[in-house]
Coordinates of C-alpha atoms in Angstrom, one line a residue:
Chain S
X47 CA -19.8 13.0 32.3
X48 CA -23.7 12.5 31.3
X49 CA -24.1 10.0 34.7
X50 CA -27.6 9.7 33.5
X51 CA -26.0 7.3 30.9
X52 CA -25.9 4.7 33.1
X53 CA -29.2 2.6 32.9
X54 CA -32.3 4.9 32.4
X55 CA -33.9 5.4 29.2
X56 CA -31.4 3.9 26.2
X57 CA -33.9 3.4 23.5
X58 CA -33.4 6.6 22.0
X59 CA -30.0 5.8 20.7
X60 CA -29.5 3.7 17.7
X61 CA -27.4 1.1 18.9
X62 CA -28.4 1.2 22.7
X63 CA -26.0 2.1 25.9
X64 CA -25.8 -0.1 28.2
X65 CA -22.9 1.6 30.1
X66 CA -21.7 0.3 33.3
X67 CA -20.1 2.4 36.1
X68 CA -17.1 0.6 37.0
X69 CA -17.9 0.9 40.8
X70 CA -21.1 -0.2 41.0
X71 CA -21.6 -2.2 44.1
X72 CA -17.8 -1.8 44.8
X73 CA -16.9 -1.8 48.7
X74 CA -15.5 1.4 49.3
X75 CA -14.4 1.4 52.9
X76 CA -10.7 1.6 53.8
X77 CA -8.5 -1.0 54.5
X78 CA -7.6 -0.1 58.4
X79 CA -4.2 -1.9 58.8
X80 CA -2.9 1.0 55.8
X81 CA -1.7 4.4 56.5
X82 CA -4.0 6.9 55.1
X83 CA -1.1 9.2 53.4
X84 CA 0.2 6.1 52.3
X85 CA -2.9 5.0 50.4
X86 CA -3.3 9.0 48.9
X87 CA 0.3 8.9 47.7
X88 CA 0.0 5.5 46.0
X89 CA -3.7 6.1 44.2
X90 CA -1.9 9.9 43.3
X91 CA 1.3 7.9 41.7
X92 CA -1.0 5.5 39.5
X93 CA -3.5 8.6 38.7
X94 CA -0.7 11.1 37.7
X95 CA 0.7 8.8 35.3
X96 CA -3.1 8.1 33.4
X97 CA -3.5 11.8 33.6
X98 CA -0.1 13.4 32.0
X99 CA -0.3 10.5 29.6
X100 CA -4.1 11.4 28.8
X101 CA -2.7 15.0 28.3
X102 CA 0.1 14.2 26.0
X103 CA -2.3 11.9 23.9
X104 CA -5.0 14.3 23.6
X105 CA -2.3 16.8 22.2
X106 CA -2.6 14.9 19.0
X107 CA -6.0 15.3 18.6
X108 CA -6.5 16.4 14.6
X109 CA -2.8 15.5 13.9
X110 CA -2.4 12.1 13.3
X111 CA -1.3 10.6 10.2
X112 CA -4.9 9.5 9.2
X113 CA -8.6 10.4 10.8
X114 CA -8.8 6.8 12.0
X115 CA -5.6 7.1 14.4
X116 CA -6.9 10.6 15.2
X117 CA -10.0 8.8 16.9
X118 CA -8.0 5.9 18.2
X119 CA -5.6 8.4 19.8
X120 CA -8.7 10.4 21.4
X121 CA -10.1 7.2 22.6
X122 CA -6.5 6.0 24.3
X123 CA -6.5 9.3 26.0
X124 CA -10.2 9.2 27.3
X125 CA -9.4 5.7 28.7
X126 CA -6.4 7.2 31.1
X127 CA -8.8 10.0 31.5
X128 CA -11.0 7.5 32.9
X129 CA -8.6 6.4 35.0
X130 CA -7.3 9.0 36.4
X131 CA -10.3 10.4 37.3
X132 CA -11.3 7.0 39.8
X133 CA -8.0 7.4 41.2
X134 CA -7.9 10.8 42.0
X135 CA -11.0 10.8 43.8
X136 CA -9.5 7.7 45.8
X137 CA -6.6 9.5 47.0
X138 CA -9.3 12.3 48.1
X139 CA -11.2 9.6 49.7
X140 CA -8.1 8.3 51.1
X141 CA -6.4 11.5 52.9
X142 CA -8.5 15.0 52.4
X143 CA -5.5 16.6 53.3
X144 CA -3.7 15.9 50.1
X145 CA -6.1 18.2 48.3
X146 CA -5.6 21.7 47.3
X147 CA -7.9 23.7 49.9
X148 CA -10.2 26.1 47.3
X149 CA -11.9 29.5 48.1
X150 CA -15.0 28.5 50.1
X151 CA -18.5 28.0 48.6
X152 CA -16.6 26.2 45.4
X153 CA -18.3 23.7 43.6
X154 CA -14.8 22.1 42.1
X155 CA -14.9 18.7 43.0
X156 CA -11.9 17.0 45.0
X157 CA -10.7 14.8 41.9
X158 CA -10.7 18.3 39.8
X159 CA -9.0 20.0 42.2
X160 CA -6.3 17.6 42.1
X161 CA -6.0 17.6 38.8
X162 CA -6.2 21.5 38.3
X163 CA -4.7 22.7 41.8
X164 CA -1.5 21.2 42.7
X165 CA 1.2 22.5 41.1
X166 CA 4.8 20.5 39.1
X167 CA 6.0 19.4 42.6
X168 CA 3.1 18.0 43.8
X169 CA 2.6 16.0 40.8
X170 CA 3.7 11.5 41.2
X171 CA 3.7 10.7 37.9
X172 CA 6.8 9.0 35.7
X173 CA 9.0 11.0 33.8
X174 CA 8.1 9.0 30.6
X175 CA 4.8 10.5 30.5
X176 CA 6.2 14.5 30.9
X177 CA 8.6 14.7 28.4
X178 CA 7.5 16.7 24.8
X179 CA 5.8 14.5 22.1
X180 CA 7.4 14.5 19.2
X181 CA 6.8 12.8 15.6
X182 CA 3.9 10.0 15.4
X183 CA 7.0 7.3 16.4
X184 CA 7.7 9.1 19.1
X185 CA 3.8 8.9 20.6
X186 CA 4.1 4.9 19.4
X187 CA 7.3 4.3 21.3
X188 CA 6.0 6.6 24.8
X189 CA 2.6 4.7 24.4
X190 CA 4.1 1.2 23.8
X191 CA 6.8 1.6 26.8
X192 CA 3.8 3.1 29.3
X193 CA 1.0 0.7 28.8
X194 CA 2.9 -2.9 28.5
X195 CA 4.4 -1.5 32.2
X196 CA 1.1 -0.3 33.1
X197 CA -0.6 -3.7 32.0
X198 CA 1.3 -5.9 34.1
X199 CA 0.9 -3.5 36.9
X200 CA -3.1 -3.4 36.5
X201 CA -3.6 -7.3 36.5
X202 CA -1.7 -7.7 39.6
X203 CA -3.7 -5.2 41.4
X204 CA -6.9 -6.8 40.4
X205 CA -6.2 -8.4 43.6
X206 CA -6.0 -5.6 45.7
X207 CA -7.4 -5.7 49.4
X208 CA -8.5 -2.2 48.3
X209 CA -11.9 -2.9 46.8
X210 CA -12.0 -0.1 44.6
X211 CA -8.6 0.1 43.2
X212 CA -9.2 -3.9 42.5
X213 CA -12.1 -2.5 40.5
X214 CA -10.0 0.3 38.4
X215 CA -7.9 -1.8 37.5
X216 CA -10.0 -4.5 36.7
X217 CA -11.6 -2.1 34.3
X218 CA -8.1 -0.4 33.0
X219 CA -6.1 -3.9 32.4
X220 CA -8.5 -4.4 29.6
X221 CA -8.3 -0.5 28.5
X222 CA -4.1 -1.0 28.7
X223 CA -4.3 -4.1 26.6
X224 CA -6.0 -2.7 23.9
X225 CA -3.6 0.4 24.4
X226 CA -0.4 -2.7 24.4
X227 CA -2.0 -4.2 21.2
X228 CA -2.9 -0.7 19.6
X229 CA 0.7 0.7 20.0
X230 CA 2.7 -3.0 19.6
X231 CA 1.4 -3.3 16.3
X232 CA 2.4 0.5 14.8
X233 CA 6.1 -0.4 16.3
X234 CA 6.4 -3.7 13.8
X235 CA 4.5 -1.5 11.3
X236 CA 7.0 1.6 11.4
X237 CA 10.1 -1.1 12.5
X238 CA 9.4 -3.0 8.7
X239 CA 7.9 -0.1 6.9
X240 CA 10.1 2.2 4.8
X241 CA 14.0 3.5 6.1
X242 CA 12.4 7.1 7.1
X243 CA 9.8 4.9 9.4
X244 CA 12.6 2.7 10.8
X245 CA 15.1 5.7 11.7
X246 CA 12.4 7.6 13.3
X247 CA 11.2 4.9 15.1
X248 CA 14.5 4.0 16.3
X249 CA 15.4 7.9 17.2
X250 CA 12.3 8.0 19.4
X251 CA 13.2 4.7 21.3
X252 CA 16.7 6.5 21.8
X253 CA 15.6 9.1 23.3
X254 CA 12.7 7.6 25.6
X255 CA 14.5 4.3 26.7
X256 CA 16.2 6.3 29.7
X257 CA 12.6 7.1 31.0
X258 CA 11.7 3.1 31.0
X259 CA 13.4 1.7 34.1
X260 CA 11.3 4.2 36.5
X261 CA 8.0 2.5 35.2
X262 CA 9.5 -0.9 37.4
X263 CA 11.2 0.9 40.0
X264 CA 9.8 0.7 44.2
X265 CA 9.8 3.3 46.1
X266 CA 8.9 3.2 49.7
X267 CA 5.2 3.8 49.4
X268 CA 4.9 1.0 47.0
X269 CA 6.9 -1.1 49.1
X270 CA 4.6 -0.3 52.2
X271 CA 1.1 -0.6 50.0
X272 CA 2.5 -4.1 48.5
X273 CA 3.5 -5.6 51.8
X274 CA -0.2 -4.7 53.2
X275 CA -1.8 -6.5 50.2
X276 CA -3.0 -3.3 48.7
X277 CA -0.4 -2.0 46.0
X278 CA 2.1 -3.9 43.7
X279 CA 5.9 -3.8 44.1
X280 CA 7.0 -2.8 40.2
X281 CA 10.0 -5.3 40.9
X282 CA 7.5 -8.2 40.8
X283 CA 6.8 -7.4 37.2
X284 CA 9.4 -5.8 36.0
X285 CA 11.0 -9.4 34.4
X286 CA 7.2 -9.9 32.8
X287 CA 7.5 -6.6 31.4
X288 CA 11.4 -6.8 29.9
X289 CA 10.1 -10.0 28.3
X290 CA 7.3 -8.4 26.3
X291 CA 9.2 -5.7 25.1
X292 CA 12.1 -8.4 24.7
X293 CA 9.3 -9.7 22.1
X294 CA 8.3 -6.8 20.3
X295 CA 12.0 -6.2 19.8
X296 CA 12.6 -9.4 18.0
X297 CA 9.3 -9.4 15.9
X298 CA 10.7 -5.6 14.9
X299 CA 14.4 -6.5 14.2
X300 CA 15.2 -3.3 16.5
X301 CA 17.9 -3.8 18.8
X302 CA 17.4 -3.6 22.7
X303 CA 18.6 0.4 23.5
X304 CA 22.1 0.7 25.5
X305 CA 21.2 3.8 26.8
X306 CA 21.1 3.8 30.8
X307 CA 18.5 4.8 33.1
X308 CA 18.0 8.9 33.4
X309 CA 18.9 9.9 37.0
X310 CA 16.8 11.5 39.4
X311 CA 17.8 14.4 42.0
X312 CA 19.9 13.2 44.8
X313 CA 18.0 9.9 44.2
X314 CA 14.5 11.5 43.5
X315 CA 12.4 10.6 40.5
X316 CA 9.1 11.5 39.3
X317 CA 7.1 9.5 41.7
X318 CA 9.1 11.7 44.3
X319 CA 7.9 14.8 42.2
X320 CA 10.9 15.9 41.0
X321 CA 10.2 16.6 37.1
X322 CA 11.3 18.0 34.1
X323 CA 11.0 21.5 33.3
X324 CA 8.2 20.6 30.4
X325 CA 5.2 19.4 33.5
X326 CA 5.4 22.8 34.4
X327 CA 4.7 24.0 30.7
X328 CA 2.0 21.2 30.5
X329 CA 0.3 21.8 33.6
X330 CA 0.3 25.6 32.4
X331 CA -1.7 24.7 29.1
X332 CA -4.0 21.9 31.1
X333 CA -5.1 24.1 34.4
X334 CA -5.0 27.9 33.0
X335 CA -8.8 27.7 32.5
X336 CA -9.9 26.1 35.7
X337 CA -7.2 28.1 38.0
X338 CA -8.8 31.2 36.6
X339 CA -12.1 30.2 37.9
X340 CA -12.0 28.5 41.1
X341 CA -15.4 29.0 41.7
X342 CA -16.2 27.6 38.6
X343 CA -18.8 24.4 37.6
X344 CA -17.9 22.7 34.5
Chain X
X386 CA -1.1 9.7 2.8
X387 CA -4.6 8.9 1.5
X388 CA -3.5 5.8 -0.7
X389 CA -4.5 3.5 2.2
X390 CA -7.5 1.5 0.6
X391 CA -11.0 1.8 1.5
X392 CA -12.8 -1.1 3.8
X393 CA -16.2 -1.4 4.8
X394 CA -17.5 -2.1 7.8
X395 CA -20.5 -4.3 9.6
X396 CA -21.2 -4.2 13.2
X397 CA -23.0 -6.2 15.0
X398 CA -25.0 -4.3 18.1
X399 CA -25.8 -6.3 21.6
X400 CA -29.3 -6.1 20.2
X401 CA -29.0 -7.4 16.7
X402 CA -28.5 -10.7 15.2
X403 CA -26.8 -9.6 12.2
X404 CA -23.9 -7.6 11.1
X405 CA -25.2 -4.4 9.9
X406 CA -23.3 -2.2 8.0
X407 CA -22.1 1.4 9.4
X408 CA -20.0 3.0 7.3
X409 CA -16.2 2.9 5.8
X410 CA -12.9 3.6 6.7
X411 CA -8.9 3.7 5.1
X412 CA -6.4 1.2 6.6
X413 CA -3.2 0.0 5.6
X414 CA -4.3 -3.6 5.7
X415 CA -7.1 -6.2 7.0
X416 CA -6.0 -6.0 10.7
X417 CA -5.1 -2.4 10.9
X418 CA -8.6 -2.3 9.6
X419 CA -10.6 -4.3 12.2
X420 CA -8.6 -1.5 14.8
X421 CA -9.2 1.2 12.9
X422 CA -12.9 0.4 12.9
X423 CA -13.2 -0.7 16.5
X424 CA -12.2 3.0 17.3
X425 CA -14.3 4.8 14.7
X426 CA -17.4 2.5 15.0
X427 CA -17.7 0.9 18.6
X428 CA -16.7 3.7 20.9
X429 CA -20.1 4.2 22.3
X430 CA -20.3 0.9 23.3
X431 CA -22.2 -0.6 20.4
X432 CA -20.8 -3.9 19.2
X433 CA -20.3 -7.1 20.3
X434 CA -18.4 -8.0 16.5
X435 CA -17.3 -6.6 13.8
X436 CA -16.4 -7.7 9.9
X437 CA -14.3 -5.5 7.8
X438 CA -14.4 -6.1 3.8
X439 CA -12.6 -4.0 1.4
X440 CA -14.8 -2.2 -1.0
X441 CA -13.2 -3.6 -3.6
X442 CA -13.7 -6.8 -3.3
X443 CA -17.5 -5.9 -3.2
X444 CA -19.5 -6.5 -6.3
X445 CA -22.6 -4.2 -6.9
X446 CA -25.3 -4.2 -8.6
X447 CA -25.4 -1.0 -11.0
X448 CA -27.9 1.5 -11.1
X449 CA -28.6 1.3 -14.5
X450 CA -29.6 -2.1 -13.9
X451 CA -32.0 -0.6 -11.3
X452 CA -35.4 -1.6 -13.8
X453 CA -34.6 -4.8 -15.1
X454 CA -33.3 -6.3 -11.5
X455 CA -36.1 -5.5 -9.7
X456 CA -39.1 -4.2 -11.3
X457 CA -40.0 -7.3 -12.4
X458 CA -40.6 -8.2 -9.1
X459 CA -43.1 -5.2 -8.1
X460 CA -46.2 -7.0 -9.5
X461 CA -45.7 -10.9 -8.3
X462 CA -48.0 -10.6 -5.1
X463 CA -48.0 -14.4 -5.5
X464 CA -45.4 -14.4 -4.0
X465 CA -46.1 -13.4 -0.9
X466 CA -47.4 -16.3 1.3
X467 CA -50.8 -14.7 2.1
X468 CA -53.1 -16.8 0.4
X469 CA -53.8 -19.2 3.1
X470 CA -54.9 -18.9 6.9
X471 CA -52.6 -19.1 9.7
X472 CA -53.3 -21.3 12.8
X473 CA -53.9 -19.3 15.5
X474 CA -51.5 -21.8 17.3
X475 CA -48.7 -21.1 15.6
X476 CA -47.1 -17.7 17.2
X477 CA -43.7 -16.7 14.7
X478 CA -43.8 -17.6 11.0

């Protein structure tokens, strides 16, 4: 990112800048009473998801339906880039020792090397946000389930004791409720559209509905960051979150899925890193370049 | 695809007063629109509000009318109110 964007010289574009950096005057010491792996694994959690999502939206980059959902989808995924990016270099901030130790002399900073470095394993994010895309419902249904979970999450950390991820997520809970709006309204468009739009919708909730219930689910980090004042317990919002789905639903005339939750490994979900086979393809396409050259400045 | 209709669109910047317009885009109706236009036109930051319009309901003037619209008005420096002194006391007229 062009940093020189914020402030300086912005009469020499047509409409003006004006950008803000989101921490600007942000407090950015640590809460003390908070243990510092604790903090990493939490800010690496919220990151992963914005990042995987972000790399399964930017996959449909030239293939939407029309050029304007082609942009809309590029500027969804630039958004969770965003974020991801603010988090990552929190958890870096947090705990050094969560990040990937590069050859010496390299100029890769701590929030690439998370991003490029760790491998599958290592990786906190929901299964939801892993999982192939499929047709245009599909990306409508993934989109729609992540960001209503991800919107109630972000306005409750807005309080956080944690000064910057109150500030993330003061910035992303108006990102995610564009992203809630943007994706709400193509489900009631493909739900009432034609019979084609309607069974592939329906196919693609199906399928991803077993993914949903680890968005609200608390594991222990979350339990320990939401009892210190700094993280959220998904529990708190998970009734907020059934209810505007519960909505979307009944606008749509689409039926509330049966299917149960997908199981993890001996209890182990994504936020424990235990994935599906297709991260490891993903990371593959989304850290080839950078693993080649560690060394490298982008 | 490509039978969405055609909409115009009018931002207006932080700087601007008016809704100036930017360009045109397909959506499948009036809202989908106002979307489709906040992603295509305001991404770097440049609007505070936006009006769509479809093109279609837009009259225009024709081309061919070019001479007879506004030629006539080429020649009427009259009209122009520059034919008496402003007071130095008053600053925006």
């Amino acid at each position: 990112m062009n940093d020189d964007l914020f402030g300086g010289d912005s009469s020499q574009w047509a409409f003006g800048t004006d950008f803000e950096d989101p921490l600007a005057g942000v407090d950015t010491t640590m809460v003390d009473d908070v243990v510092a792996d604790d903090l990493a694994l939490y800010c690496l959690g919220l990151a992963d998801d914005a990042l995987i999502m972000s790399q399964r939206l930017s996959e449909w980059c030239s293939r939407a339906p029309e050029m304007e959902d082609d942009v809309a989808l590029a500027n969804l995924a630039l958004d969770l880039l965003g974020q991801a990016r603010l988090l990552l270099a929190r958890a870096a901030a947090a705990s050094p020792s969560v990040v990937p130790v590069l050859p010496e002399g390299s100029p890769v900073p701590p929030e690439d090397a998370l991003a490029f470095f760790r491998s599958a394993g290592q990786f906190r994010n929901v299964r939801l946000a892993e999982v192939p895309g499929g047709d245009f419902a599909h990306v409508i249904v993934r989109l729609l389930l992540f960001s209503v979970a991800r919107r109630e999450l972000l306005e409750r950390l807005r309080g956080s004791r944690d000064q910057v991820l109150a500030a993330v997520a003061a910035r992303g809970v108006k990102e995610v409720s564009y992203h809630r709006d943007w994706s709400a309204r193509w489900f009631l468009v493909l739900a009432r559209g034609t019979g084609e739009s309607r069974r592939r919708l329906i196919s693609a909730l199906d399928e991803l509905w077993p993914y949903q219930a680890e968005l609200v689910r608390c594991g222990a980090v979350d339990l320990a960051l939401a009892d210190a004042g700094v993280g959220v317990d998904p529990t708190t919002y998970a009734g907020a979150v059934d209810a505007v789905l519960g909505e979307v639903f009944a606008t749509s005339g689409v039926e509330r899925p049966s299917r149960g939750p997908l199981a993890g490994v001996g209890g182990r979900l994504g936020r424990d890193g235990v994935h599906t086979e297709a991260l490891s393809l993903l990371l593959a396409e989304m850290q080839v370049v950078a693993r080649a050259h560690p060394r490298g400045r982008w | 695809m490509g039978e969405w209709p055609l909409y115009e669109v009018f931002v207006r910047s932080k700087r601007g007063l008016n809704h100036v317009h930017v360009g045109s885009l397909h959506a499948a109706d009036d809202e989908a629109a106002l979307r489709n236009a906040r992603d295509v036109y305001t991404r770097r930051n440049e609007g505070v509000s936006i009006w769509v319009v479809r093109s279609d309901a837009i009259t225009a003037s024709s081309p061919d009318e070019k001479d007879s619209l506004f030629d006539p008005s080429g020649d009427k420096v009259y009209r122009h109110p520059t034919f008496y002194t402003i007071p130095g006391s008053v600053p925006h007229l």
